[in-house]
PDB file of C-alpha atoms in Angstrom:
ATOM      1  CA  MET A1103      -2.844  -6.547  26.126  1.00 75.00           C
ATOM      2  CA  LEU A1104      -3.693  -5.063  22.737  1.00 79.00           C
ATOM      3  CA  ARG A1105      -0.849  -2.562  23.054  1.00 85.00           C
ATOM      4  CA  LYS A1106       1.642  -5.322  23.882  1.00 86.00           C
ATOM      5  CA  LEU A1107       0.469  -7.426  20.968  1.00 88.00           C
ATOM      6  CA  ILE A1108       0.907  -4.491  18.590  1.00 90.00           C
ATOM      7  CA  LYS A1109       4.388  -3.801  19.976  1.00 90.00           C
ATOM      8  CA  TYR A1110       5.563  -7.382  19.433  1.00 87.00           C
ATOM      9  CA  ASP A1111       4.044  -7.487  15.960  1.00 90.00           C
ATOM     10  CA  LEU A1112       5.805  -4.240  15.022  1.00 92.00           C
ATOM     11  CA  LEU A1113       9.140  -5.476  16.374  1.00 92.00           C
ATOM     12  CA  TRP A1114       8.867  -8.752  14.469  1.00 92.00           C
ATOM     13  CA  THR A1115       7.776  -7.128  11.222  1.00 91.00           C
ATOM     14  CA  ASN A1116      10.253  -4.238  11.216  1.00 91.00           C
ATOM     15  CA  ARG A1117      13.392  -5.980  12.476  1.00 91.00           C
ATOM     16  CA  VAL A1118      13.997  -7.150   8.896  1.00 91.00           C
ATOM     17  CA  LEU A1119      12.379  -4.195   7.158  1.00 93.00           C
ATOM     18  CA  ILE A1120      14.828  -1.831   8.853  1.00 94.00           C
ATOM     19  CA  VAL A1121      17.517  -3.331   6.614  1.00 94.00           C
ATOM     20  CA  TYR A1122      15.488  -2.415   3.532  1.00 94.00           C
ATOM     21  CA  TYR A1123      14.887   1.046   4.967  1.00 95.00           C
ATOM     22  CA  ALA A1124      18.629   1.536   5.486  1.00 96.00           C
ATOM     23  CA  ILE A1125      19.470   0.332   1.954  1.00 95.00           C
ATOM     24  CA  THR A1126      16.853   2.680   0.496  1.00 95.00           C
ATOM     25  CA  VAL A1127      18.257   5.641   2.433  1.00 96.00           C
ATOM     26  CA  VAL A1128      21.852   4.864   1.408  1.00 95.00           C
ATOM     27  CA  LEU A1129      20.916   4.500  -2.263  1.00 95.00           C
ATOM     28  CA  SER A1130      18.940   7.750  -2.122  1.00 94.00           C
ATOM     29  CA  VAL A1131      21.902   9.621  -0.618  1.00 95.00           C
ATOM     30  CA  LEU A1132      24.283   8.177  -3.217  1.00 93.00           C
ATOM     31  CA  THR A1133      21.847   9.122  -5.985  1.00 92.00           C
ATOM     32  CA  ARG A1134      21.747  12.674  -4.654  1.00 91.00           C
ATOM     33  CA  ILE A1135      25.556  12.844  -4.478  1.00 91.00           C
ATOM     34  CA  THR A1136      26.127  11.475  -7.982  1.00 90.00           C
ATOM     35  CA  SER A1137      23.551  13.887  -9.419  1.00 87.00           C
ATOM     36  CA  ASN A1138      26.244  16.557  -9.007  1.00 85.00           C
ATOM     37  CA  PHE A1139      28.666  14.719 -11.309  1.00 82.00           C
ATOM     38  CA  THR A1140      26.528  14.007 -14.377  1.00 79.00           C
ATOM     39  CA  ASP A1141      28.704  16.275 -16.549  1.00 81.00           C
ATOM     40  CA  SER A1142      31.163  13.427 -16.985  1.00 83.00           C
ATOM     41  CA  ALA A1143      30.318  10.201 -18.818  1.00 84.00           C
ATOM     42  CA  ILE A1144      31.255   7.981 -15.880  1.00 86.00           C
ATOM     43  CA  GLY A1145      29.348  10.181 -13.442  1.00 84.00           C
ATOM     44  CA  ASP A1146      26.262  10.161 -15.672  1.00 86.00           C
ATOM     45  CA  ILE A1147      26.357   6.370 -16.048  1.00 89.00           C
ATOM     46  CA  LEU A1148      26.849   5.863 -12.307  1.00 90.00           C
ATOM     47  CA  HIS A1149      24.003   8.263 -11.534  1.00 86.00           C
ATOM     48  CA  GLY A1150      21.716   6.427 -13.963  1.00 90.00           C
ATOM     49  CA  ILE A1151      22.512   3.072 -12.349  1.00 91.00           C
ATOM     50  CA  LEU A1152      21.934   4.394  -8.832  1.00 92.00           C
ATOM     51  CA  LEU A1153      18.731   6.107  -9.929  1.00 90.00           C
ATOM     52  CA  GLY A1154      17.349   2.801 -11.176  1.00 93.00           C
ATOM     53  CA  CYS A1155      18.486   1.025  -8.012  1.00 94.00           C
ATOM     54  CA  THR A1156      16.829   3.676  -5.854  1.00 94.00           C
ATOM     55  CA  ILE A1157      13.485   3.358  -7.629  1.00 94.00           C
ATOM     56  CA  GLY A1158      13.797  -0.418  -7.317  1.00 94.00           C
ATOM     57  CA  ALA A1159      14.472   0.015  -3.588  1.00 94.00           C
ATOM     58  CA  PHE A1160      11.270   2.041  -3.241  1.00 94.00           C
ATOM     59  CA  VAL A1161       9.211  -0.756  -4.775  1.00 93.00           C
ATOM     60  CA  ASN A1162      11.135  -3.439  -2.897  1.00 94.00           C
ATOM     61  CA  THR A1163      10.505  -1.725   0.446  1.00 94.00           C
ATOM     62  CA  LEU A1164       6.746  -1.652  -0.088  1.00 93.00           C
ATOM     63  CA  ILE A1165       6.601  -5.224  -1.396  1.00 93.00           C
ATOM     64  CA  ASN A1166       8.621  -6.591   1.510  1.00 94.00           C
ATOM     65  CA  ALA A1167       6.503  -4.639   3.994  1.00 94.00           C
ATOM     66  CA  ALA A1168       3.391  -6.355   2.628  1.00 93.00           C
ATOM     67  CA  ILE A1169       5.072  -9.775   2.641  1.00 94.00           C
ATOM     68  CA  ARG A1170       6.283  -9.398   6.240  1.00 93.00           C
ATOM     69  CA  ILE A1171       2.767  -8.398   7.334  1.00 94.00           C
ATOM     70  CA  TRP A1172       1.222 -11.430   5.645  1.00 94.00           C
ATOM     71  CA  VAL A1173       3.906 -13.811   6.951  1.00 92.00           C
ATOM     72  CA  ARG A1174       3.510 -12.516  10.503  1.00 91.00           C
ATOM     73  CA  PHE A1175      -0.265 -12.925  10.340  1.00 91.00           C
ATOM     74  CA  ARG A1176      -0.047 -16.477   8.997  1.00 90.00           C
ATOM     75  CA  GLN A1177       2.736 -17.739  11.253  1.00 88.00           C
ATOM     76  CA  ASN A1178       1.364 -16.158  14.402  1.00 88.00           C
ATOM     77  CA  CYS A1179      -2.257 -17.202  13.868  1.00 87.00           C
ATOM     78  CA  TYR A1180      -2.163 -20.416  11.847  1.00 86.00           C
ATOM     79  CA  LYS A1181       1.283 -22.076  12.046  1.00 82.00           C
ATOM     80  CA  ASP A1182       3.251 -23.487  15.002  1.00 77.00           C
ATOM     81  CA  GLU A1183       3.332 -20.137  16.815  1.00 78.00           C
ATOM     82  CA  ALA A1184      -0.473 -20.174  16.834  1.00 74.00           C
ATOM     83  CA  TYR A1185      -0.547 -22.825  19.577  1.00 77.00           C
ATOM     84  CA  LEU A1186       0.981 -20.232  21.914  1.00 76.00           C
ATOM     85  CA  THR A1187      -0.814 -17.229  20.409  1.00 78.00           C
ATOM     86  CA  HIS A1188      -4.276 -18.636  21.022  1.00 72.00           C
ATOM     87  CA  THR A1189      -3.463 -19.400  24.672  1.00 78.00           C
ATOM     88  CA  LEU A1190      -2.745 -15.739  25.444  1.00 78.00           C
ATOM     89  CA  PRO A1191      -5.219 -13.874  27.659  1.00 78.00           C
ATOM     90  CA  ALA A1192      -6.650 -12.053  24.675  1.00 79.00           C
ATOM     91  CA  THR A1193      -9.788 -12.433  22.630  1.00 83.00           C
ATOM     92  CA  LYS A1194      -9.700 -13.335  18.955  1.00 85.00           C
ATOM     93  CA  ALA A1195     -10.842  -9.782  18.231  1.00 87.00           C
ATOM     94  CA  GLN A1196      -7.802  -8.405  20.078  1.00 87.00           C
ATOM     95  CA  LEU A1197      -5.457 -10.793  18.285  1.00 88.00           C
ATOM     96  CA  TYR A1198      -6.876  -9.788  14.929  1.00 91.00           C
ATOM     97  CA  ASP A1199      -6.949  -6.066  15.734  1.00 91.00           C
ATOM     98  CA  SER A1200      -3.305  -6.138  16.805  1.00 91.00           C
ATOM     99  CA  LYS A1201      -2.335  -7.560  13.416  1.00 92.00           C
ATOM    100  CA  ILE A1202      -4.372  -4.945  11.547  1.00 93.00           C
ATOM    101  CA  TYR A1203      -3.115  -1.990  13.591  1.00 93.00           C
ATOM    102  CA  SER A1204       0.498  -3.139  13.312  1.00 93.00           C
ATOM    103  CA  ALA A1205      -0.017  -3.717   9.572  1.00 93.00           C
ATOM    104  CA  LEU A1206      -1.328  -0.174   9.096  1.00 93.00           C
ATOM    105  CA  ILE A1207       1.518   1.315  11.157  1.00 94.00           C
ATOM    106  CA  THR A1208       4.126  -0.690   9.252  1.00 94.00           C
ATOM    107  CA  THR A1209       2.586   0.374   5.940  1.00 93.00           C
ATOM    108  CA  LEU A1210       2.699   4.040   6.949  1.00 93.00           C
ATOM    109  CA  ILE A1211       6.321   3.681   8.093  1.00 94.00           C
ATOM    110  CA  ALA A1212       7.313   2.091   4.770  1.00 94.00           C
ATOM    111  CA  LEU A1213       5.490   4.784   2.801  1.00 93.00           C
ATOM    112  CA  ALA A1214       7.103   7.515   4.931  1.00 94.00           C
ATOM    113  CA  VAL A1215      10.560   6.057   4.240  1.00 95.00           C
ATOM    114  CA  VAL A1216       9.846   5.980   0.496  1.00 94.00           C
ATOM    115  CA  ILE A1217       8.535   9.563   0.454  1.00 93.00           C
ATOM    116  CA  ILE A1218      11.471  10.912   2.502  1.00 94.00           C
ATOM    117  CA  CYS A1219      13.959   9.057   0.326  1.00 94.00           C
ATOM    118  CA  PHE A1220      12.255  10.414  -2.787  1.00 93.00           C
ATOM    119  CA  PHE A1221      12.933  13.936  -1.571  1.00 92.00           C
ATOM    120  CA  ILE A1222      16.518  13.022  -0.657  1.00 92.00           C
ATOM    121  CA  ALA A1223      17.234  11.537  -4.067  1.00 90.00           C
ATOM    122  CA  PHE A1224      15.284  13.717  -6.497  1.00 88.00           C
ATOM    123  CA  TRP A1225      14.115  16.986  -4.976  1.00 86.00           C
ATOM    124  CA  ASN A1226      15.789  20.084  -6.433  1.00 81.00           C
ATOM    125  CA  ASP A1227      15.009  23.681  -7.359  1.00 77.00           C
ATOM    126  CA  ASP A1228      13.675  22.740 -10.794  1.00 77.00           C
ATOM    127  CA  MET A1229      11.280  20.183  -9.320  1.00 78.00           C
ATOM    128  CA  TYR A1230      10.198  22.647  -6.658  1.00 77.00           C
ATOM    129  CA  GLN A1231       9.484  25.281  -9.294  1.00 79.00           C
ATOM    130  CA  TYR A1232       7.601  22.772 -11.430  1.00 74.00           C
ATOM    131  CA  PHE A1233       5.283  21.733  -8.593  1.00 76.00           C
ATOM    132  CA  HIS A1234       4.962  25.337  -7.419  1.00 74.00           C
ATOM    133  CA  ASN A1235       3.693  26.353 -10.846  1.00 76.00           C
ATOM    134  CA  LEU A1236       1.545  23.250 -11.078  1.00 69.00           C
ATOM    135  CA  VAL A1237      -0.385  23.869  -7.865  1.00 67.00           C
ATOM    136  CA  GLN A1238      -1.240  27.347  -9.069  1.00 72.00           C
ATOM    137  CA  ILE A1239      -3.597  25.714 -11.574  1.00 69.00           C
ATOM    138  CA  GLU A1240      -7.138  25.467 -10.248  1.00 64.00           C
ATOM    139  CA  ASP A1241      -7.893  22.113  -8.578  1.00 67.00           C
ATOM    140  CA  MET A1242      -4.374  20.811  -9.260  1.00 73.00           C
ATOM    141  CA  ALA A1243      -3.342  20.856  -5.580  1.00 75.00           C
ATOM    142  CA  PHE A1244      -6.420  18.769  -4.775  1.00 78.00           C
ATOM    143  CA  VAL A1245      -5.597  16.351  -7.598  1.00 76.00           C
ATOM    144  CA  LEU A1246      -1.991  15.882  -6.439  1.00 80.00           C
ATOM    145  CA  ILE A1247      -2.964  15.322  -2.807  1.00 84.00           C
ATOM    146  CA  GLY A1248      -5.788  13.043  -3.930  1.00 83.00           C
ATOM    147  CA  MET A1249      -3.377  10.942  -5.983  1.00 84.00           C
ATOM    148  CA  ILE A1250      -1.132  10.484  -2.942  1.00 87.00           C
ATOM    149  CA  VAL A1251      -4.126   9.441  -0.834  1.00 90.00           C
ATOM    150  CA  THR A1252      -5.198   7.030  -3.583  1.00 90.00           C
ATOM    151  CA  ALA A1253      -1.717   5.471  -3.650  1.00 89.00           C
ATOM    152  CA  VAL A1254      -1.787   4.968   0.135  1.00 91.00           C
ATOM    153  CA  LEU A1255      -5.256   3.423   0.009  1.00 92.00           C
ATOM    154  CA  GLU A1256      -4.160   1.154  -2.843  1.00 91.00           C
ATOM    155  CA  VAL A1257      -1.240  -0.200  -0.795  1.00 91.00           C
ATOM    156  CA  ILE A1258      -3.542  -0.778   2.185  1.00 93.00           C
ATOM    157  CA  TYR A1259      -6.033  -2.445  -0.169  1.00 93.00           C
ATOM    158  CA  ILE A1260      -3.375  -4.909  -1.362  1.00 93.00           C
ATOM    159  CA  ILE A1261      -2.537  -5.816   2.240  1.00 94.00           C
ATOM    160  CA  ALA A1262      -6.238  -6.130   3.147  1.00 93.00           C
ATOM    161  CA  VAL A1263      -6.851  -8.485   0.217  1.00 94.00           C
ATOM    162  CA  GLY A1264      -3.898 -10.618   1.316  1.00 94.00           C
ATOM    163  CA  ILE A1265      -5.126 -10.870   4.900  1.00 94.00           C
ATOM    164  CA  PHE A1266      -8.668 -11.713   3.783  1.00 94.00           C
ATOM    165  CA  GLY A1267      -7.245 -14.379   1.476  1.00 93.00           C
ATOM    166  CA  ILE A1268      -5.220 -15.912   4.315  1.00 92.00           C
ATOM    167  CA  VAL A1269      -8.200 -16.008   6.685  1.00 91.00           C
ATOM    168  CA  LEU A1270     -10.566 -17.486   4.116  1.00 90.00           C
ATOM    169  CA  GLY A1271      -7.988 -19.840   2.600  1.00 89.00           C
ATOM    170  CA  HIS A1272      -7.055 -21.318   5.981  1.00 85.00           C
ATOM    171  CA  ARG A1273     -10.608 -22.431   6.539  1.00 84.00           C
ATOM    172  CA  ALA A1274      -9.961 -25.148   3.951  1.00 80.00           C
ATOM    173  CA  ASN A1275      -8.745 -28.605   4.955  1.00 76.00           C
ATOM    174  CA  ASN A1276      -5.901 -28.933   2.459  1.00 81.00           C
ATOM    175  CA  ASN A1277      -3.567 -26.761   0.373  1.00 83.00           C
ATOM    176  CA  ARG A1278      -4.391 -23.751   2.512  1.00 83.00           C
ATOM    177  CA  MET A1279      -1.525 -21.564   1.330  1.00 86.00           C
ATOM    178  CA  VAL A1280      -2.261 -22.217  -2.346  1.00 90.00           C
ATOM    179  CA  ILE A1281      -5.952 -21.499  -1.808  1.00 90.00           C
ATOM    180  CA  SER A1282      -5.106 -18.320   0.125  1.00 91.00           C
ATOM    181  CA  ILE A1283      -2.956 -17.033  -2.736  1.00 91.00           C
ATOM    182  CA  LEU A1284      -5.603 -17.878  -5.333  1.00 93.00           C
ATOM    183  CA  ILE A1285      -8.315 -16.162  -3.294  1.00 90.00           C
ATOM    184  CA  GLY A1286      -6.110 -13.087  -2.894  1.00 90.00           C
ATOM    185  CA  VAL A1287      -5.312 -12.833  -6.606  1.00 92.00           C
ATOM    186  CA  VAL A1288      -8.894 -13.443  -7.753  1.00 92.00           C
ATOM    187  CA  LEU A1289     -10.274 -11.073  -5.140  1.00 89.00           C
ATOM    188  CA  TYR A1290      -7.822  -8.326  -6.054  1.00 90.00           C
ATOM    189  CA  PHE A1291      -8.680  -8.305  -9.754  1.00 91.00           C
ATOM    190  CA  SER A1292     -12.393  -8.896  -9.133  1.00 90.00           C
ATOM    191  CA  LEU A1293     -12.672  -5.905  -6.816  1.00 87.00           C
ATOM    192  CA  GLN A1294     -10.593  -3.785  -9.184  1.00 86.00           C
ATOM    193  CA  THR A1295     -13.112  -4.640 -11.889  1.00 89.00           C
ATOM    194  CA  VAL A1296     -15.949  -3.697  -9.537  1.00 86.00           C
ATOM    195  CA  LEU A1297     -14.201  -0.368  -8.883  1.00 85.00           C
ATOM    196  CA  LEU A1298     -13.962   0.281 -12.620  1.00 84.00           C
ATOM    197  CA  VAL A1299     -17.656  -0.537 -13.025  1.00 86.00           C
ATOM    198  CA  VAL A1300     -18.527   1.862 -10.196  1.00 84.00           C
ATOM    199  CA  VAL A1301     -16.604   4.633 -11.929  1.00 81.00           C
ATOM    200  CA  PHE A1302     -18.294   3.831 -15.235  1.00 80.00           C
ATOM    201  CA  ILE A1303     -21.752   3.904 -13.640  1.00 83.00           C
ATOM    202  CA  ALA A1304     -20.883   7.224 -12.020  1.00 77.00           C
ATOM    203  CA  GLY A1305     -20.248   8.489 -15.535  1.00 75.00           C
ATOM    204  CA  PHE A1306     -23.967   8.241 -16.303  1.00 76.00           C
ATOM    205  CA  PHE A1307     -24.569  10.854 -13.609  1.00 74.00           C
ATOM    206  CA  ASP A1308     -21.482  12.990 -14.274  1.00 70.00           C
ATOM    207  CA  ASP A1309     -20.470  13.923 -17.824  1.00 70.00           C
ATOM    208  CA  SER A1310     -16.934  14.784 -16.707  1.00 66.00           C
ATOM    209  CA  ILE A1311     -16.395  11.136 -15.707  1.00 71.00           C
ATOM    210  CA  MET A1312     -18.029   9.704 -18.835  1.00 72.00           C
ATOM    211  CA  ALA A1313     -15.715  11.879 -20.947  1.00 67.00           C
ATOM    212  CA  MET A1314     -12.798   9.774 -19.704  1.00 66.00           C
ATOM    213  CA  PHE A1315     -14.322   6.667 -21.315  1.00 67.00           C
ATOM    214  CA  LYS A1316     -14.759   8.334 -24.719  1.00 67.00           C
ATOM    215  CA  ASN A1317     -12.356   9.276 -27.486  1.00 63.00           C
ATOM    216  CA  ASN A1318     -10.542  12.444 -26.582  1.00 57.00           C
ATOM    217  CA  PRO A1319      -8.250  13.406 -29.497  1.00 51.00           C
ATOM    218  CA  ASP A1320      -7.870  17.027 -28.380  1.00 53.00           C
ATOM    219  CA  ASN A1321      -7.078  16.087 -24.742  1.00 53.00           C
ATOM    220  CA  SER A1322      -9.861  18.342 -23.489  1.00 53.00           C
ATOM    221  CA  ILE A1323     -10.539  16.587 -20.189  1.00 58.00           C
ATOM    222  CA  GLY A1324     -10.421  19.136 -17.367  1.00 60.00           C
ATOM    223  CA  PHE A1325      -9.178  18.858 -13.818  1.00 64.00           C
ATOM    224  CA  ASP A1326     -12.748  18.652 -12.559  1.00 68.00           C
ATOM    225  CA  SER A1327     -12.926  15.202 -14.185  1.00 72.00           C
ATOM    226  CA  TYR A1328      -9.823  14.033 -12.341  1.00 75.00           C
ATOM    227  CA  ARG A1329     -11.080  15.569  -9.107  1.00 78.00           C
ATOM    228  CA  THR A1330     -14.377  13.691  -9.337  1.00 80.00           C
ATOM    229  CA  LEU A1331     -12.579  10.481 -10.321  1.00 82.00           C
ATOM    230  CA  ILE A1332     -10.259  10.731  -7.320  1.00 85.00           C
ATOM    231  CA  ILE A1333     -13.149  11.345  -4.916  1.00 86.00           C
ATOM    232  CA  ILE A1334     -15.054   8.323  -6.231  1.00 86.00           C
ATOM    233  CA  THR A1335     -11.940   6.143  -6.213  1.00 88.00           C
ATOM    234  CA  ASP A1336     -10.866   7.094  -2.692  1.00 89.00           C
ATOM    235  CA  ILE A1337     -14.348   6.579  -1.258  1.00 91.00           C
ATOM    236  CA  SER A1338     -14.548   3.203  -3.013  1.00 90.00           C
ATOM    237  CA  TYR A1339     -11.163   2.160  -1.622  1.00 91.00           C
ATOM    238  CA  LEU A1340     -12.224   3.188   1.881  1.00 92.00           C
ATOM    239  CA  VAL A1341     -15.367   1.075   1.569  1.00 92.00           C
ATOM    240  CA  LEU A1342     -13.444  -1.893   0.132  1.00 91.00           C
ATOM    241  CA  ASN A1343     -10.681  -1.732   2.750  1.00 93.00           C
ATOM    242  CA  THR A1344     -13.172  -1.451   5.606  1.00 94.00           C
ATOM    243  CA  GLY A1345     -15.251  -4.309   4.205  1.00 94.00           C
ATOM    244  CA  LEU A1346     -12.226  -6.572   3.728  1.00 93.00           C
ATOM    245  CA  PHE A1347     -10.840  -5.948   7.207  1.00 93.00           C
ATOM    246  CA  LEU A1348     -14.224  -6.378   8.915  1.00 94.00           C
ATOM    247  CA  GLY A1349     -15.103  -9.409   6.804  1.00 93.00           C
ATOM    248  CA  ALA A1350     -11.811 -11.106   7.662  1.00 93.00           C
ATOM    249  CA  LYS A1351     -12.314 -10.214  11.340  1.00 92.00           C
ATOM    250  CA  LYS A1352     -15.725 -11.875  11.387  1.00 91.00           C
ATOM    251  CA  LEU A1353     -14.344 -15.027   9.749  1.00 90.00           C
ATOM    252  CA  PHE A1354     -11.375 -15.053  12.118  1.00 88.00           C
ATOM    253  CA  ALA A1355     -13.623 -14.723  15.155  1.00 86.00           C
ATOM    254  CA  SER A1356     -15.796 -17.624  14.010  1.00 84.00           C
ATOM    255  CA  GLY A1357     -12.922 -20.080  14.359  1.00 73.00           C
ATOM    256  CA  VAL A1358      -9.299 -20.752  13.437  1.00 71.00           C
ATOM    257  CA  ASN A1359      -7.939 -24.013  12.022  1.00 68.00           C
ATOM    258  CA  VAL A1360      -4.329 -24.223  13.160  1.00 69.00           C
ATOM    259  CA  ASP A1361      -1.991 -26.205  10.896  1.00 65.00           C
TER     260      ASP A1361
END
């Protein structure tokens, strides 16, 4: 049953997202093509416009992926569809898990599309040489990979906050959607503040981290500082994401108020 639930969630979520994926791919290809004609004024202008549109498509793809995940969760569990959903031969844990697994898969698909399209649109010999030289620096490869992992965890964190907000907000009697949004926004910035505090506290035990909070006119912060920062940040995001998903699951299992 869990596998079927995930399949239907993925089909519902991605049947619209595939349009955004296609637009992103087309814009990336056009950006790549026009990059060969920047010697002329018209070609340079057209390339600049397409470049901006492509970057916008990257952001738009990720935003719409998050929105579709939240909409699917709300409509399927709390709106009219919920009357059918909660009659299925599945436990609340299975219903919730299917939404989380499909959300994670959809997020990874959207991120994969963005990464592939980035290479289509912008990758060239100069960029390859730049990154090749960059990773030769000690710890730089770890920092680059760590930044990518951090970005992925950040996107998942945004989705987790939204789902937690929906679950908690729909326990109210009135204005559930408004309350859900407010909870999500407050929770996002509150936990970001907590993350910053955690990093600051870590600075008392690691001088390389504390150096990032002090004046640094000669830009003397080394890669070991960034490496430690990334490790702390990624571990914190893993803890936050796990806590948000499990917390929402516990609330969901305790009862659902269908609109």
